[in-house]
Amino acid sequence: LKHSFSARSVRQAGMSYLGGALTVDDEARTVEVVRTEGRVRKRTVTMARLKIGDAKARLVNGELRLGDVGVQLASLAEAEEALSLILGPRRSEAMARIAEAANGFLSARARAVSALAELRERPREAMFRMQEGSKEGAEDFLAKSESNWRSETEEAFDSLTAETDPKKSGLDASGVNKVQAAVYAIAAIQDSLASKDQKALGDALGLLSEVSKEKSPTPDAVAGWDAAKATDELAPRALAKINITGADWLQ
Amino acid sequence: LFKSTPRCISGHECPFTLFCATCGGMVVYRDLVAGLTELPRAEVKLEGTSVLLVGVSPFAGEGTFFCSLDTDVKEERTVDRLRLKQISGGAWLDYCRADRGLIDSWLRANSFFRSVHKMVVLDLAHPLSVLTVLSLPLDQSLVVVGLAAGDGSTPMEQNTSHVALEASMRRKLPIVVASRDEVAKMSYFLGREGLVTGFAAFERPLGSMLEAMPAMQDALYGDARLGVVVHRLMVLASASDAVYRSPSDAARALKALTESQGVANASSVLMIGSAARARSGEMKSAFDVFLHGMDEVVASKRVTLSRRDVEEVYDLMAVLGTDEWSSKDAARKGYETIANKSKELSVEGLEALL
């Protein structure tokens, strides 16, 4: 059996348009979501998980009609949850988690790069400040700090990789690549601000502008930023504005 | 970071865009982002020499880290400055009763001990001098230069200076001693600045000692093995042929000065001379002249440094190992005056701290 639900019915249920079609296999008691246009993305979940048997979503004349479930809030919430199970996390939630992970990675990396640069440029001051209050010897302290910076950066990167994983995020390859391009561009902005490399800064801002479809600020306009500020101000804004279309998201 | 070139899914090299201008395919950022986790190695390159100043002003020293220890109404602890809270009417003993670990932990935090060579220049009459001497480790790369109180110092200063010197001897911490009175009278001719006097003039011999650190360490700790802890510093600064006729005659004058100070029976001598490179042969002869007849000397070293500012001028310095200093300490009188009034402020009071 092939069932579809209309944009109108979904809007009535208080959700944004998701599109797509459902194939309900009564015998196997599974529901499959298929996009009819573009590349195929299938999700098969059991009916039990959909709570169809509990009449939270019902088959009416061979069609699964969410709008027919009723307008009670509790039911809508249940219906929304059922859709989430089929269609993956809602875009805003997934994107928020990706942005948080990307920001975490960029911040961890910026902290590590800045600490290593300070150690290279002003070693005594850097070690003095870092070691204040510690009872460890300088060698031990340095080795431990360096190891911490590396592991924090790697852990944050692993977390970003996990959040952008298509199975978890619902992003397709193009969407994942856009997130990666944005992260790379912001890291490049941080590094070029630190090294005062105008050419690299221009390239990075251009890439970020293309990814987020935002008007690119000129290198002069960001010359006064430091790496930490670039992470705090740019990353969340740019990541939130990455132009991933609905089709990209679903496919 | 932008040294890596992105490629599209077909392998074309691309600028930093999302789509390839050649094939329209996606420009892939996966590997570039993974590369962001590769951090550079931590590089810590410190100055080869660190100098701790206690109660004296900083002086010129290329590639040298200077930090200072003093007292003030307000405590302060930065990478190059430690100010301990001033104790009203406080003497050396009051500061010694404070946390002795403060100096050690500060010197560890500012990586003082990580330099290859370390020097401590301290005014022995300063209330923190005893605490400093008690806090320093017995490290063979450490050279301590102390300015001892003399006739021109107050009894309290003399008491502090004498106890600090005793502390150094009892701990077997090698120390090079110069007299504050002699330093105050010192004058030096600098090529760019002209004549400087007092501690500003003493900065040059200190600079020469910094340059000759490996020889200083070797001489001081070699002597310490033989039980000689205190070294007397004698300086003939800015000598010239117009005054002395030759470096050898200048060496004779330095020797006469040394004998007049009662340091005739030195057991070791480190000669440091600085002159224009062309005069190094004459400096060697001058060292021979100085050492001639010093029969009790068991170890001697000679270092010639190149002086570039004024060709006609040269310096001669002698670091003489002697265990007789304490009995001839000019500060002894003032020490006893105070010690007789307050038993705590005596060498016996020091014993309790060792």
CSV table of N, CA, C and O in Angstrom, one decimal, chain A residues 119-211:
chain,number,residue,atom,x,y,z
A,119,LEU,N,53.1,30.1,23.7
A,119,LEU,CA,54.2,29.4,24.2
A,119,LEU,C,55.4,29.6,23.3
A,119,LEU,O,56.6,29.7,23.8
A,120,ARG,N,55.2,29.7,22.0
A,120,ARG,CA,56.3,29.9,21.0
A,120,ARG,C,56.8,31.4,21.1
A,120,ARG,O,58.0,31.6,21.1
A,121,GLU,N,55.9,32.3,21.3
A,121,GLU,CA,56.2,33.7,21.2
A,121,GLU,C,56.6,34.3,22.6
A,121,GLU,O,57.6,35.1,22.6
A,122,ARG,N,55.9,33.9,23.6
A,122,ARG,CA,56.2,34.5,24.9
A,122,ARG,C,56.2,33.3,25.9
A,122,ARG,O,55.3,33.2,26.8
A,123,PRO,N,57.2,32.4,25.8
A,123,PRO,CA,57.2,31.2,26.6
A,123,PRO,C,57.1,31.4,28.1
A,123,PRO,O,56.3,30.7,28.7
A,124,ARG,N,57.9,32.3,28.6
A,124,ARG,CA,57.9,32.5,30.0
A,124,ARG,C,56.6,32.9,30.6
A,124,ARG,O,56.0,32.4,31.5
A,125,GLU,N,56.1,34.0,29.9
A,125,GLU,CA,54.8,34.5,30.4
A,125,GLU,C,53.7,33.5,30.3
A,125,GLU,O,52.9,33.3,31.2
A,126,ALA,N,53.7,32.7,29.2
A,126,ALA,CA,52.6,31.7,28.9
A,126,ALA,C,52.7,30.6,30.0
A,126,ALA,O,51.7,30.3,30.6
A,127,MET,N,53.9,30.1,30.2
A,127,MET,CA,54.1,29.1,31.2
A,127,MET,C,53.8,29.6,32.6
A,127,MET,O,53.2,28.8,33.4
A,128,PHE,N,54.2,30.8,32.9
A,128,PHE,CA,53.9,31.4,34.2
A,128,PHE,C,52.4,31.4,34.5
A,128,PHE,O,51.9,31.0,35.5
A,129,ARG,N,51.7,32.0,33.5
A,129,ARG,CA,50.2,32.1,33.7
A,129,ARG,C,49.5,30.8,33.8
A,129,ARG,O,48.7,30.6,34.6
A,130,MET,N,50.0,29.8,32.9
A,130,MET,CA,49.3,28.5,32.9
A,130,MET,C,49.6,27.7,34.2
A,130,MET,O,48.8,27.0,34.7
A,131,GLN,N,50.8,28.0,34.7
A,131,GLN,CA,51.3,27.2,35.8
A,131,GLN,C,50.9,27.7,37.2
A,131,GLN,O,51.0,27.0,38.2
A,132,GLU,N,50.4,29.0,37.2
A,132,GLU,CA,50.0,29.6,38.4
A,132,GLU,C,49.0,28.7,39.2
A,132,GLU,O,48.0,28.3,38.6
A,133,GLY,N,49.3,28.5,40.4
A,133,GLY,CA,48.4,27.6,41.2
A,133,GLY,C,48.6,26.2,41.1
A,133,GLY,O,48.1,25.4,41.8
A,134,SER,N,49.5,25.8,40.1
A,134,SER,CA,49.8,24.4,39.9
A,134,SER,C,51.1,24.0,40.7
A,134,SER,O,52.0,24.8,40.8
A,135,LYS,N,51.1,22.8,41.3
A,135,LYS,CA,52.2,22.4,42.0
A,135,LYS,C,53.2,21.5,41.2
A,135,LYS,O,54.2,21.1,41.7
A,136,GLU,N,52.8,21.3,39.9
A,136,GLU,CA,53.6,20.5,39.1
A,136,GLU,C,54.8,21.2,38.6
A,136,GLU,O,54.9,22.4,38.5
A,137,GLY,N,55.9,20.5,38.2
A,137,GLY,CA,57.1,21.0,37.6
A,137,GLY,C,56.7,21.5,36.2
A,137,GLY,O,55.7,21.1,35.6
A,138,ALA,N,57.6,22.4,35.7
A,138,ALA,CA,57.3,23.0,34.4
A,138,ALA,C,57.2,22.0,33.2
A,138,ALA,O,56.3,22.0,32.4
A,139,GLU,N,58.1,21.0,33.3
A,139,GLU,CA,58.2,20.0,32.2
A,139,GLU,C,56.9,19.2,32.2
A,139,GLU,O,56.2,18.9,31.2
A,140,ASP,N,56.5,18.7,33.4
A,140,ASP,CA,55.3,17.9,33.5
A,140,ASP,C,54.1,18.7,33.1
A,140,ASP,O,53.2,18.2,32.5
A,141,PHE,N,54.1,19.9,33.6
A,141,PHE,CA,52.9,20.7,33.3
A,141,PHE,C,52.7,21.0,31.8
A,141,PHE,O,51.6,20.9,31.3
A,142,LEU,N,53.9,21.3,31.2
A,142,LEU,CA,53.8,21.5,29.7
A,142,LEU,C,53.3,20.3,29.0
A,142,LEU,O,52.5,20.4,28.1
A,143,ALA,N,53.9,19.1,29.3
A,143,ALA,CA,53.5,17.9,28.6
A,143,ALA,C,52.0,17.6,28.8
A,143,ALA,O,51.3,17.3,27.9
A,144,LYS,N,51.5,17.8,30.1
A,144,LYS,CA,50.1,17.6,30.4
A,144,LYS,C,49.2,18.5,29.6
A,144,LYS,O,48.2,18.1,29.1
A,145,SER,N,49.6,19.8,29.6
A,145,SER,CA,48.8,20.8,28.9
A,145,SER,C,48.7,20.5,27.4
A,145,SER,O,47.7,20.6,26.8
A,146,GLU,N,49.9,20.2,26.9
A,146,GLU,CA,49.9,20.0,25.4
A,146,GLU,C,49.0,18.8,25.1
A,146,GLU,O,48.2,18.8,24.1
A,147,SER,N,49.1,17.7,25.9
A,147,SER,CA,48.3,16.5,25.7
A,147,SER,C,46.8,16.9,25.8
A,147,SER,O,46.0,16.4,25.0
A,148,ASN,N,46.5,17.7,26.8
A,148,ASN,CA,45.1,18.2,27.0
A,148,ASN,C,44.5,18.9,25.8
A,148,ASN,O,43.4,18.7,25.3
A,149,TRP,N,45.4,19.9,25.3
A,149,TRP,CA,44.9,20.7,24.1
A,149,TRP,C,44.6,19.8,22.9
A,149,TRP,O,43.7,19.9,22.2
A,150,ARG,N,45.5,18.8,22.7
A,150,ARG,CA,45.4,17.9,21.6
A,150,ARG,C,44.1,17.0,21.7
A,150,ARG,O,43.3,16.9,20.8
A,151,SER,N,44.0,16.5,22.9
A,151,SER,CA,42.8,15.6,23.1
A,151,SER,C,41.5,16.3,23.1
A,151,SER,O,40.5,15.8,22.5
A,152,GLU,N,41.5,17.5,23.7
A,152,GLU,CA,40.2,18.3,23.6
A,152,GLU,C,39.9,18.7,22.2
A,152,GLU,O,38.7,18.6,21.8
A,153,THR,N,40.9,19.0,21.4
A,153,THR,CA,40.6,19.3,20.0
A,153,THR,C,40.1,18.1,19.2
A,153,THR,O,39.1,18.2,18.5
A,154,GLU,N,40.7,17.0,19.5
A,154,GLU,CA,40.3,15.7,18.8
A,154,GLU,C,38.9,15.3,19.2
A,154,GLU,O,38.1,14.9,18.4
A,155,GLU,N,38.7,15.4,20.5
A,155,GLU,CA,37.4,15.0,21.0
A,155,GLU,C,36.3,15.9,20.4
A,155,GLU,O,35.2,15.4,20.0
A,156,ALA,N,36.5,17.2,20.3
A,156,ALA,CA,35.6,18.1,19.8
A,156,ALA,C,35.4,17.8,18.3
A,156,ALA,O,34.2,17.9,17.8
A,157,PHE,N,36.4,17.4,17.6
A,157,PHE,CA,36.3,17.1,16.2
A,157,PHE,C,35.5,15.8,16.0
A,157,PHE,O,34.6,15.7,15.1
A,158,ASP,N,35.7,14.8,16.9
A,158,ASP,CA,34.9,13.6,16.8
A,158,ASP,C,33.4,13.9,17.0
A,158,ASP,O,32.6,13.3,16.4
A,159,SER,N,33.2,14.8,18.0
A,159,SER,CA,31.8,15.1,18.3
A,159,SER,C,31.1,15.8,17.0
A,159,SER,O,30.0,15.5,16.7
A,160,LEU,N,31.9,16.7,16.4
A,160,LEU,CA,31.4,17.3,15.1
A,160,LEU,C,31.1,16.3,14.1
A,160,LEU,O,30.1,16.3,13.4
A,161,THR,N,32.1,15.3,13.9
A,161,THR,CA,31.9,14.3,12.9
A,161,THR,C,30.6,13.5,13.2
A,161,THR,O,29.9,13.1,12.3
A,162,ALA,N,30.4,13.2,14.5
A,162,ALA,CA,29.2,12.4,14.9
A,162,ALA,C,28.0,13.1,14.6
A,162,ALA,O,27.0,12.6,14.1
A,163,GLU,N,27.9,14.4,14.9
A,163,GLU,CA,26.7,15.2,14.7
A,163,GLU,C,26.4,15.4,13.2
A,163,GLU,O,25.2,15.6,12.8
A,164,THR,N,27.5,15.5,12.3
A,164,THR,CA,27.2,15.7,10.9
A,164,THR,C,27.0,14.4,10.2
A,164,THR,O,26.7,14.4,9.0
A,165,ASP,N,27.1,13.3,10.9
A,165,ASP,CA,26.9,12.0,10.2
A,165,ASP,C,25.5,12.0,9.6
A,165,ASP,O,24.5,12.3,10.3
A,166,PRO,N,25.4,11.6,8.3
A,166,PRO,CA,24.1,11.7,7.6
A,166,PRO,C,23.1,10.9,8.4
A,166,PRO,O,21.9,11.3,8.4
A,167,LYS,N,23.4,9.8,9.0
A,167,LYS,CA,22.4,8.9,9.6
A,167,LYS,C,21.8,9.7,10.8
A,167,LYS,O,20.6,9.5,11.2
A,168,LYS,N,22.6,10.5,11.5
A,168,LYS,CA,22.2,11.2,12.7
A,168,LYS,C,21.5,12.5,12.3
A,168,LYS,O,20.5,12.9,12.9
A,169,SER,N,22.2,13.2,11.4
A,169,SER,CA,21.7,14.6,11.1
A,169,SER,C,20.6,14.6,10.0
A,169,SER,O,19.9,15.6,9.9
A,170,GLY,N,20.6,13.6,9.2
A,170,GLY,CA,19.7,13.7,8.0
A,170,GLY,C,20.3,14.5,6.9
A,170,GLY,O,19.6,14.7,5.9
A,171,LEU,N,21.5,15.0,7.1
A,171,LEU,CA,22.1,15.7,6.0
A,171,LEU,C,22.6,14.8,4.9
A,171,LEU,O,23.0,13.7,5.1
A,172,ASP,N,22.6,15.3,3.6
A,172,ASP,CA,23.2,14.5,2.6
A,172,ASP,C,24.6,14.9,2.4
A,172,ASP,O,25.1,15.8,3.2
A,173,ALA,N,25.3,14.4,1.4
A,173,ALA,CA,26.7,14.6,1.3
A,173,ALA,C,27.0,16.1,1.0
A,173,ALA,O,27.9,16.7,1.6
A,174,SER,N,26.1,16.8,0.3
A,174,SER,CA,26.3,18.2,0.0
A,174,SER,C,26.1,19.0,1.3
A,174,SER,O,26.9,19.9,1.5
A,175,GLY,N,25.1,18.7,2.1
A,175,GLY,CA,24.9,19.4,3.3
A,175,GLY,C,26.1,19.2,4.3
A,175,GLY,O,26.6,20.2,4.9
A,176,VAL,N,26.6,18.0,4.4
A,176,VAL,CA,27.8,17.7,5.3
A,176,VAL,C,29.0,18.6,4.8
A,176,VAL,O,29.7,19.2,5.5
A,177,ASN,N,29.1,18.6,3.4
A,177,ASN,CA,30.3,19.3,2.9
A,177,ASN,C,30.1,20.8,3.1
A,177,ASN,O,31.1,21.5,3.4
A,178,LYS,N,28.9,21.3,3.1
A,178,LYS,CA,28.7,22.7,3.4
A,178,LYS,C,29.1,23.1,4.9
A,178,LYS,O,29.7,24.1,5.1
A,179,VAL,N,28.7,22.2,5.8
A,179,VAL,CA,29.1,22.4,7.2
A,179,VAL,C,30.6,22.4,7.3
A,179,VAL,O,31.3,23.2,7.9
A,180,GLN,N,31.3,21.4,6.6
A,180,GLN,CA,32.7,21.2,6.7
A,180,GLN,C,33.4,22.5,6.1
A,180,GLN,O,34.4,23.0,6.6
A,181,ALA,N,32.8,23.0,5.0
A,181,ALA,CA,33.4,24.2,4.3
A,181,ALA,C,33.3,25.4,5.3
A,181,ALA,O,34.3,26.2,5.4
A,182,ALA,N,32.2,25.5,5.9
A,182,ALA,CA,32.0,26.6,6.9
A,182,ALA,C,33.0,26.5,8.0
A,182,ALA,O,33.6,27.5,8.4
A,183,VAL,N,33.1,25.3,8.6
A,183,VAL,CA,34.1,25.1,9.7
A,183,VAL,C,35.5,25.5,9.3
A,183,VAL,O,36.2,26.2,9.9
A,184,TYR,N,35.8,25.0,8.1
A,184,TYR,CA,37.2,25.2,7.6
A,184,TYR,C,37.4,26.7,7.3
A,184,TYR,O,38.4,27.3,7.7
A,185,ALA,N,36.4,27.4,6.8
A,185,ALA,CA,36.5,28.8,6.5
A,185,ALA,C,36.7,29.6,7.8
A,185,ALA,O,37.5,30.5,7.9
A,186,ILE,N,35.9,29.2,8.9
A,186,ILE,CA,36.0,30.0,10.2
A,186,ILE,C,37.4,29.7,10.8
A,186,ILE,O,38.0,30.6,11.3
A,187,ALA,N,37.9,28.5,10.7
A,187,ALA,CA,39.2,28.2,11.2
A,187,ALA,C,40.3,29.0,10.5
A,187,ALA,O,41.2,29.5,11.1
A,188,ALA,N,40.1,29.1,9.2
A,188,ALA,CA,41.0,29.9,8.3
A,188,ALA,C,41.0,31.4,8.7
A,188,ALA,O,42.0,32.0,8.7
A,189,ILE,N,39.8,31.8,9.0
A,189,ILE,CA,39.6,33.2,9.5
A,189,ILE,C,40.4,33.4,10.8
A,189,ILE,O,41.2,34.4,10.9
A,190,GLN,N,40.2,32.5,11.7
A,190,GLN,CA,40.9,32.6,13.0
A,190,GLN,C,42.5,32.6,12.8
A,190,GLN,O,43.2,33.5,13.3
A,191,ASP,N,42.9,31.7,11.9
A,191,ASP,CA,44.4,31.6,11.7
A,191,ASP,C,44.9,32.8,11.0
A,191,ASP,O,46.0,33.3,11.3
A,192,SER,N,44.2,33.3,10.0
A,192,SER,CA,44.7,34.4,9.2
A,192,SER,C,44.6,35.7,10.0
A,192,SER,O,45.5,36.6,9.8
A,193,LEU,N,43.7,35.8,10.9
A,193,LEU,CA,43.6,37.0,11.8
A,193,LEU,C,44.9,37.0,12.7
A,193,LEU,O,45.5,38.0,13.0
A,194,ALA,N,45.2,35.8,13.2
A,194,ALA,CA,46.4,35.7,14.1
A,194,ALA,C,47.7,35.9,13.4
A,194,ALA,O,48.6,36.6,13.9
A,195,SER,N,47.7,35.5,12.1
A,195,SER,CA,49.0,35.7,11.4
A,195,SER,C,49.0,37.0,10.5
A,195,SER,O,49.9,37.3,9.9
A,196,LYS,N,47.8,37.7,10.6
A,196,LYS,CA,47.7,38.9,9.9
A,196,LYS,C,47.9,38.7,8.4
A,196,LYS,O,48.5,39.5,7.7
A,197,ASP,N,47.4,37.6,7.9
A,197,ASP,CA,47.5,37.3,6.4
A,197,ASP,C,46.2,37.7,5.7
A,197,ASP,O,45.2,37.1,5.8
A,198,GLN,N,46.3,38.9,5.1
A,198,GLN,CA,45.1,39.5,4.5
A,198,GLN,C,44.6,38.7,3.3
A,198,GLN,O,43.4,38.5,3.1
A,199,LYS,N,45.5,38.1,2.5
A,199,LYS,CA,45.1,37.3,1.4
A,199,LYS,C,44.3,36.0,1.9
A,199,LYS,O,43.2,35.8,1.4
A,200,ALA,N,44.8,35.4,2.8
A,200,ALA,CA,44.1,34.2,3.4
A,200,ALA,C,42.8,34.6,4.0
A,200,ALA,O,41.8,33.8,3.9
A,201,LEU,N,42.8,35.7,4.7
A,201,LEU,CA,41.6,36.2,5.3
A,201,LEU,C,40.5,36.5,4.3
A,201,LEU,O,39.3,36.1,4.4
A,202,GLY,N,40.9,37.1,3.1
A,202,GLY,CA,40.0,37.4,2.1
A,202,GLY,C,39.4,36.1,1.5
A,202,GLY,O,38.2,36.0,1.3
A,203,ASP,N,40.3,35.1,1.3
A,203,ASP,CA,39.8,33.8,0.7
A,203,ASP,C,38.8,33.1,1.7
A,203,ASP,O,37.8,32.6,1.2
A,204,ALA,N,39.2,33.2,2.9
A,204,ALA,CA,38.3,32.5,3.9
A,204,ALA,C,37.0,33.2,4.0
A,204,ALA,O,35.9,32.5,4.1
A,205,LEU,N,37.0,34.5,4.0
A,205,LEU,CA,35.7,35.2,4.1
A,205,LEU,C,34.8,35.0,2.9
A,205,LEU,O,33.6,34.8,3.0
A,206,GLY,N,35.5,34.8,1.7
A,206,GLY,CA,34.8,34.5,0.5
A,206,GLY,C,34.1,33.2,0.6
A,206,GLY,O,32.9,33.0,0.2
A,207,LEU,N,34.8,32.2,1.1
A,207,LEU,CA,34.3,30.9,1.2
A,207,LEU,C,33.1,30.9,2.2
A,207,LEU,O,32.0,30.3,1.9
A,208,LEU,N,33.3,31.5,3.3
A,208,LEU,CA,32.2,31.6,4.3
A,208,LEU,C,31.0,32.3,3.7
A,208,LEU,O,29.8,31.9,4.0
A,209,SER,N,31.2,33.3,3.0
A,209,SER,CA,30.1,34.0,2.4
A,209,SER,C,29.3,33.1,1.4
A,209,SER,O,28.1,33.1,1.4
A,210,GLU,N,30.1,32.3,0.6
A,210,GLU,CA,29.4,31.4,-0.3
A,210,GLU,C,28.6,30.4,0.4
A,210,GLU,O,27.5,30.1,0.0
A,211,VAL,N,29.1,29.9,1.5
A,211,VAL,CA,28.4,28.8,2.2
A,211,VAL,C,27.2,29.4,2.9
A,211,VAL,O,26.1,28.7,2.9
